[in-house]
Short mmCIF file of C-alpha atoms in Angstrom, two decimals:
data_model
loop_
_atom_site.label_atom_id
_atom_site.label_comp_id
_atom_site.label_asym_id
_atom_site.label_seq_id
_atom_site.Cartn_x
_atom_site.Cartn_y
_atom_site.Cartn_z
CA GLN A 1 18.49 0.60 1.36
CA VAL A 2 17.17 3.97 0.50
CA GLN A 3 17.11 7.21 2.72
CA LEU A 4 14.61 9.73 1.83
CA VAL A 5 14.64 13.56 2.88
CA GLU A 6 11.49 15.53 2.52
CA SER A 7 11.18 19.35 2.59
CA GLY A 8 8.79 21.99 1.53
CA GLY A 9 5.94 21.76 3.95
CA GLY A 10 4.47 24.62 5.77
CA LEU A 11 1.39 26.79 6.52
CA VAL A 12 -0.57 28.27 3.57
CA GLN A 13 -3.95 29.79 3.06
CA ALA A 14 -6.63 27.91 1.13
CA GLY A 15 -6.22 28.45 -2.70
CA GLY A 16 -2.38 28.77 -2.13
CA SER A 17 0.42 26.59 -3.51
CA LEU A 18 3.32 24.59 -1.97
CA ARG A 19 6.04 22.34 -3.48
CA LEU A 20 7.26 19.39 -1.61
CA SER A 21 10.69 17.85 -2.48
CA CYS A 22 11.83 14.27 -1.68
CA THR A 23 15.49 13.51 -2.40
CA ALA A 24 16.67 9.97 -2.33
CA SER A 25 20.04 8.56 -1.30
CA LYS A 26 20.43 6.62 -4.49
CA SER A 27 19.45 7.09 -8.16
CA ILE A 28 15.78 7.23 -8.44
CA ASP A 29 16.14 5.61 -11.85
CA SER A 30 16.67 2.28 -10.00
CA ILE A 31 13.67 2.70 -7.85
CA ASN A 32 10.54 0.97 -8.93
CA VAL A 33 7.98 3.43 -7.51
CA MET A 34 8.35 6.88 -5.94
CA ALA A 35 5.32 7.93 -4.17
CA TRP A 36 3.81 10.65 -1.86
CA TYR A 37 1.35 9.71 0.81
CA ARG A 38 -0.40 11.78 3.43
CA GLN A 39 -1.93 11.17 6.81
CA ALA A 40 -4.32 13.50 8.74
CA PRO A 41 -4.97 13.12 12.35
CA GLY A 42 -7.24 10.34 13.09
CA LYS A 43 -7.19 9.04 9.55
CA GLN A 44 -5.34 6.40 7.60
CA ARG A 45 -2.36 7.14 5.47
CA GLU A 46 -3.48 7.51 1.98
CA LEU A 47 -1.74 7.48 -1.45
CA VAL A 48 -1.59 10.96 -3.06
CA ALA A 49 0.55 10.42 -6.12
CA ALA A 50 3.10 7.99 -7.44
CA VAL A 51 5.44 7.65 -10.42
CA THR A 52 7.10 4.53 -11.79
CA SER A 53 10.59 4.21 -12.99
CA GLY A 54 9.18 4.31 -16.47
CA GLY A 55 7.50 7.62 -15.84
CA ARG A 56 3.82 6.50 -15.49
CA THR A 57 1.99 8.63 -12.94
CA ASN A 58 -1.24 8.27 -11.00
CA TYR A 59 -3.03 10.49 -8.64
CA ALA A 60 -5.72 10.16 -6.03
CA ASP A 61 -9.07 11.40 -7.32
CA SER A 62 -9.05 14.08 -4.54
CA VAL A 63 -6.05 15.77 -5.98
CA LYS A 64 -6.47 15.34 -9.77
CA GLY A 65 -5.96 18.55 -11.49
CA ARG A 66 -4.53 20.36 -8.56
CA PHE A 67 -1.26 18.23 -7.66
CA THR A 68 1.49 17.39 -9.98
CA LEU A 69 4.28 15.00 -9.37
CA SER A 70 7.53 15.31 -11.21
CA ARG A 71 11.04 13.93 -11.08
CA ASP A 72 14.56 15.29 -11.52
CA ASN A 73 16.66 12.17 -12.15
CA ALA A 74 19.93 14.07 -12.10
CA LYS A 75 19.14 15.34 -8.53
CA ASN A 76 17.43 12.09 -7.30
CA THR A 77 14.43 14.10 -6.36
CA VAL A 78 10.82 13.93 -6.87
CA TYR A 79 8.57 16.88 -6.46
CA LEU A 80 4.91 17.32 -5.54
CA GLN A 81 3.58 20.52 -6.79
CA MET A 82 0.33 21.32 -4.93
CA ASN A 83 -1.92 23.97 -6.01
CA SER A 84 -5.49 25.23 -5.12
CA LEU A 85 -4.83 23.85 -1.70
CA LYS A 86 -7.84 23.11 0.50
CA PRO A 87 -8.04 22.78 4.24
CA GLU A 88 -8.79 19.00 3.83
CA ASP A 89 -5.33 18.76 2.19
CA SER A 90 -3.75 19.46 5.64
CA ALA A 91 -1.75 16.38 6.77
CA VAL A 92 1.73 15.09 7.25
CA TYR A 93 3.01 14.25 3.77
CA TYR A 94 5.42 11.18 3.45
CA CYS A 95 7.64 10.21 0.64
CA LYS A 96 7.97 6.44 -0.20
CA ALA A 97 10.27 4.56 -2.34
CA ASN A 98 9.48 1.05 -3.48
CA LEU A 99 12.61 -0.96 -4.25
CA TRP A 100 11.66 -4.43 -5.47
CA SER A 101 9.97 -5.96 -2.27
CA ALA A 102 10.99 -3.30 0.14
CA GLY A 103 9.56 -0.03 1.10
CA TYR A 104 11.37 2.94 2.57
CA TRP A 105 9.75 6.01 4.16
CA GLY A 106 10.77 9.52 4.61
CA GLN A 107 10.32 11.27 8.01
CA GLY A 108 7.30 13.34 6.83
CA THR A 109 6.69 17.06 6.33
CA GLN A 110 3.71 18.87 7.73
CA VAL A 111 1.36 20.74 5.44
CA THR A 112 -1.30 22.90 6.93
CA VAL A 113 -3.91 24.74 4.94
CA SER A 114 -5.94 27.43 6.74
CA SER A 115 -9.41 28.45 5.60
#
């Protein structure tokens, strides 16, 4: 089992930046995929970015060039650097760990971008 703790959300003006952190209770080297999802009110949860244990990353088209996912294996932490934020990026952001056939979610952190 994996526990995930997210932090770093908040209120920011359009064009600003935030960095989200997700710390896992076990070595992220052993976790197949670490990912960030987001869910806005009335919308489905969507994948924002993901990184495999081998270091391959992928991003949603809507955030390419603005968001960067990175990992610090020594701290068991993945980061989502979000730049040039837009009001449509406002959502609850969730961290997810895929460990073999199981998926584990964090509690979520709110990101609000004002226009």
